[in-house]
Amino acid sequence: MLELSGVAAGYGGFPAISDVSLTIARGESVAVIGANGAGKTTLLRVISGMLPATAGAMTMAGRDLRATPPHKVIETGIAHVPENRHLFPGLSVEQNLRMGGFIRSARAHFDERLAYVYDLFPRLKERRMQLAGTMSGGEQQMCAIGRALMSSPKLVLFDEPSTGLAPVVVEQVFDLVRRISGDGYTVLIVEQNVKQVLQVVDRAYLLEVGRIRERGSSAEMLASETVRQSYMGLGA
Ligand code: ATP
């Protein structure tokens, strides 16, 4: 469904990611793991068109993403849950969700999508009139995920959804990612929380200084010496 081959991108001459190749099949859930500054956020920005690739090829369901203007990427079926959630703090939860369902193909199914999101997040339903900026960090993360699902995406990009959340809420967020993937969505998640994310996904890529260093099934990555020593604090 998503294919990247030799993709590079950066900021004003600084190469943040280089020669990144990855593929995600329909229905798979895949993680990109790596340390601070490895280029994980940059990779998601490139896929969703917020940052142009400077080299390589990218396709989504056969469509050339490098030739797709940023505001049209959502129409290819990609929805992005950004790192800092980027909600509209002065708008209600429901107004924020509405923002996610504005594209033409989603508008016709607005009520159905909203019912799905409220079923997934009963807390958002209870609080649908509350201003998003007054919600807790975990609730805001749910709202950001809900907003992404409003566009009826095929592929959901999660940027470190566990950042800044209490351990019990982190667990809930990973449970949700698992459920969303079980509901048939294709998932690409970037995370520093390596041990937990590998419990949720089918496969993972390890990104180091902007390059893919290892790839494998979750079980292979959990057993990898590099991953265990550098990312899980476990010795050989
Ligand atoms: P983190 O987990 O800390 O968010 P990350 O793996 O997501 O890290 P990126 O945010 O993609 O990493 O950053 C990759 C590199 O690009 C870093 O060296 C970072 O300093 C640099 N970078 C990111 N955004 C910008 C920017 N807007 N301008 C200049 N450099 C940037």
PDB file of N, CA and C and ligand atoms in Angstrom, residues 11 14 16 34-43 45 83 159-160 190 192 207, ligand 1:
ATOM      1  N   TYR A  11      16.501  19.647   6.213  1.00  0.00           N
ATOM      2  CA  TYR A  11      16.139  21.028   6.539  1.00  0.00           C
ATOM      3  C   TYR A  11      17.295  21.925   6.112  1.00  0.00           C
ATOM      4  N   PHE A  14      20.610  20.278   5.674  1.00  0.00           N
ATOM      5  CA  PHE A  14      20.902  19.248   6.676  1.00  0.00           C
ATOM      6  C   PHE A  14      20.101  17.990   6.332  1.00  0.00           C
ATOM      7  N   ALA A  16      18.209  15.061   7.145  1.00  0.00           N
ATOM      8  CA  ALA A  16      17.610  14.420   8.335  1.00  0.00           C
ATOM      9  C   ALA A  16      17.312  12.943   8.088  1.00  0.00           C
ATOM     10  N   GLY A  34      13.500   4.365  17.107  1.00  0.00           N
ATOM     11  CA  GLY A  34      14.787   5.057  17.043  1.00  0.00           C
ATOM     12  C   GLY A  34      14.869   6.096  18.133  1.00  0.00           C
ATOM     13  N   ALA A  35      16.082   6.593  18.352  1.00  0.00           N
ATOM     14  CA  ALA A  35      16.321   7.542  19.444  1.00  0.00           C
ATOM     15  C   ALA A  35      15.840   8.945  19.066  1.00  0.00           C
ATOM     16  N   ASN A  36      15.968   9.863  20.001  1.00  0.00           N
ATOM     17  CA  ASN A  36      15.718  11.281  19.736  1.00  0.00           C
ATOM     18  C   ASN A  36      16.555  11.734  18.558  1.00  0.00           C
ATOM     19  N   GLY A  37      15.912  12.430  17.630  1.00  0.00           N
ATOM     20  CA  GLY A  37      16.675  13.016  16.532  1.00  0.00           C
ATOM     21  C   GLY A  37      17.048  12.040  15.431  1.00  0.00           C
ATOM     22  N   ALA A  38      16.549  10.806  15.495  1.00  0.00           N
ATOM     23  CA  ALA A  38      16.882   9.807  14.468  1.00  0.00           C
ATOM     24  C   ALA A  38      16.247  10.135  13.126  1.00  0.00           C
ATOM     25  N   GLY A  39      15.184  10.938  13.149  1.00  0.00           N
ATOM     26  CA  GLY A  39      14.518  11.309  11.905  1.00  0.00           C
ATOM     27  C   GLY A  39      13.109  10.736  11.771  1.00  0.00           C
ATOM     28  N   LYS A  40      12.557  10.240  12.869  1.00  0.00           N
ATOM     29  CA  LYS A  40      11.245   9.578  12.815  1.00  0.00           C
ATOM     30  C   LYS A  40      10.130  10.560  12.427  1.00  0.00           C
ATOM     31  N   THR A  41      10.124  11.713  13.095  1.00  0.00           N
ATOM     32  CA  THR A  41       9.091  12.712  12.787  1.00  0.00           C
ATOM     33  C   THR A  41       9.258  13.210  11.359  1.00  0.00           C
ATOM     34  N   THR A  42      10.509  13.410  10.962  1.00  0.00           N
ATOM     35  CA  THR A  42      10.784  13.870   9.602  1.00  0.00           C
ATOM     36  C   THR A  42      10.204  12.884   8.581  1.00  0.00           C
ATOM     37  N   LEU A  43      10.399  11.591   8.843  1.00  0.00           N
ATOM     38  CA  LEU A  43       9.894  10.568   7.921  1.00  0.00           C
ATOM     39  C   LEU A  43       8.369  10.690   7.767  1.00  0.00           C
ATOM     40  N   ARG A  45       6.542  13.324   8.309  1.00  0.00           N
ATOM     41  CA  ARG A  45       6.232  14.604   7.628  1.00  0.00           C
ATOM     42  C   ARG A  45       6.398  14.467   6.121  1.00  0.00           C
ATOM     43  N   GLU A  83       2.801  14.749  16.355  1.00  0.00           N
ATOM     44  CA  GLU A  83       3.421  14.550  17.656  1.00  0.00           C
ATOM     45  C   GLU A  83       2.804  15.413  18.752  1.00  0.00           C
ATOM     46  N   ASP A 159       2.561   9.666  15.315  1.00  0.00           N
ATOM     47  CA  ASP A 159       3.873  10.189  15.709  1.00  0.00           C
ATOM     48  C   ASP A 159       4.001  10.196  17.221  1.00  0.00           C
ATOM     49  N   GLU A 160       4.726   9.227  17.757  1.00  0.00           N
ATOM     50  CA  GLU A 160       4.983   9.106  19.192  1.00  0.00           C
ATOM     51  C   GLU A 160       3.757   9.418  20.050  1.00  0.00           C
ATOM     52  N   VAL A 190       5.579   5.738  14.753  1.00  0.00           N
ATOM     53  CA  VAL A 190       6.959   5.970  15.161  1.00  0.00           C
ATOM     54  C   VAL A 190       6.974   6.138  16.672  1.00  0.00           C
ATOM     55  N   GLN A 192       9.587   5.961  20.496  1.00  0.00           N
ATOM     56  CA  GLN A 192      10.815   5.723  21.270  1.00  0.00           C
ATOM     57  C   GLN A 192      10.571   4.662  22.318  1.00  0.00           C
ATOM     58  N   LEU A 207      15.529   3.109  12.869  1.00  0.00           N
ATOM     59  CA  LEU A 207      16.119   4.261  12.186  1.00  0.00           C
ATOM     60  C   LEU A 207      17.233   4.824  13.073  1.00  0.00           C
TER      61      LEU A 207
HETATM   62  P1  ATP B   1      12.262  12.965  18.450  1.00  0.00           P
HETATM   63  O1  ATP B   1      11.954  11.602  18.926  1.00  0.00           O
HETATM   64  O2  ATP B   1      13.190  13.704  19.363  1.00  0.00           O
HETATM   65  O3  ATP B   1      11.084  13.743  17.996  1.00  0.00           O
HETATM   66  P2  ATP B   1      12.845  12.244  15.719  1.00  0.00           P
HETATM   67  O4  ATP B   1      13.428  10.900  15.485  1.00  0.00           O
HETATM   68  O5  ATP B   1      11.418  12.414  15.435  1.00  0.00           O
HETATM   69  O6  ATP B   1      13.213  12.736  17.159  1.00  0.00           O
HETATM   70  P3  ATP B   1      13.235  14.423  13.898  1.00  0.00           P
HETATM   71  O7  ATP B   1      12.341  15.371  14.626  1.00  0.00           O
HETATM   72  O8  ATP B   1      12.761  13.869  12.624  1.00  0.00           O
HETATM   73  O9  ATP B   1      13.716  13.253  14.849  1.00  0.00           O
HETATM   74  O10 ATP B   1      14.630  15.183  13.645  1.00  0.00           O
HETATM   75  C1  ATP B   1      15.682  14.634  12.862  1.00  0.00           C
HETATM   76  C2  ATP B   1      16.794  15.668  12.756  1.00  0.00           C
HETATM   77  O11 ATP B   1      16.350  16.803  12.027  1.00  0.00           O
HETATM   78  C3  ATP B   1      17.269  16.201  14.103  1.00  0.00           C
HETATM   79  O12 ATP B   1      18.674  16.349  14.053  1.00  0.00           O
HETATM   80  C4  ATP B   1      16.590  17.546  14.221  1.00  0.00           C
HETATM   81  O13 ATP B   1      17.367  18.456  14.979  1.00  0.00           O
HETATM   82  C5  ATP B   1      16.489  18.002  12.783  1.00  0.00           C
HETATM   83  N1  ATP B   1      15.299  18.848  12.573  1.00  0.00           N
HETATM   84  C6  ATP B   1      14.015  18.498  12.827  1.00  0.00           C
HETATM   85  N2  ATP B   1      13.173  19.507  12.513  1.00  0.00           N
HETATM   86  C7  ATP B   1      13.942  20.510  12.053  1.00  0.00           C
HETATM   87  C8  ATP B   1      13.675  21.840  11.567  1.00  0.00           C
HETATM   88  N3  ATP B   1      12.427  22.299  11.465  1.00  0.00           N
HETATM   89  N4  ATP B   1      14.730  22.592  11.192  1.00  0.00           N
HETATM   90  C9  ATP B   1      16.017  22.113  11.275  1.00  0.00           C
HETATM   91  N5  ATP B   1      16.326  20.881  11.705  1.00  0.00           N
HETATM   92  C10 ATP B   1      15.317  20.092  12.091  1.00  0.00           C
END
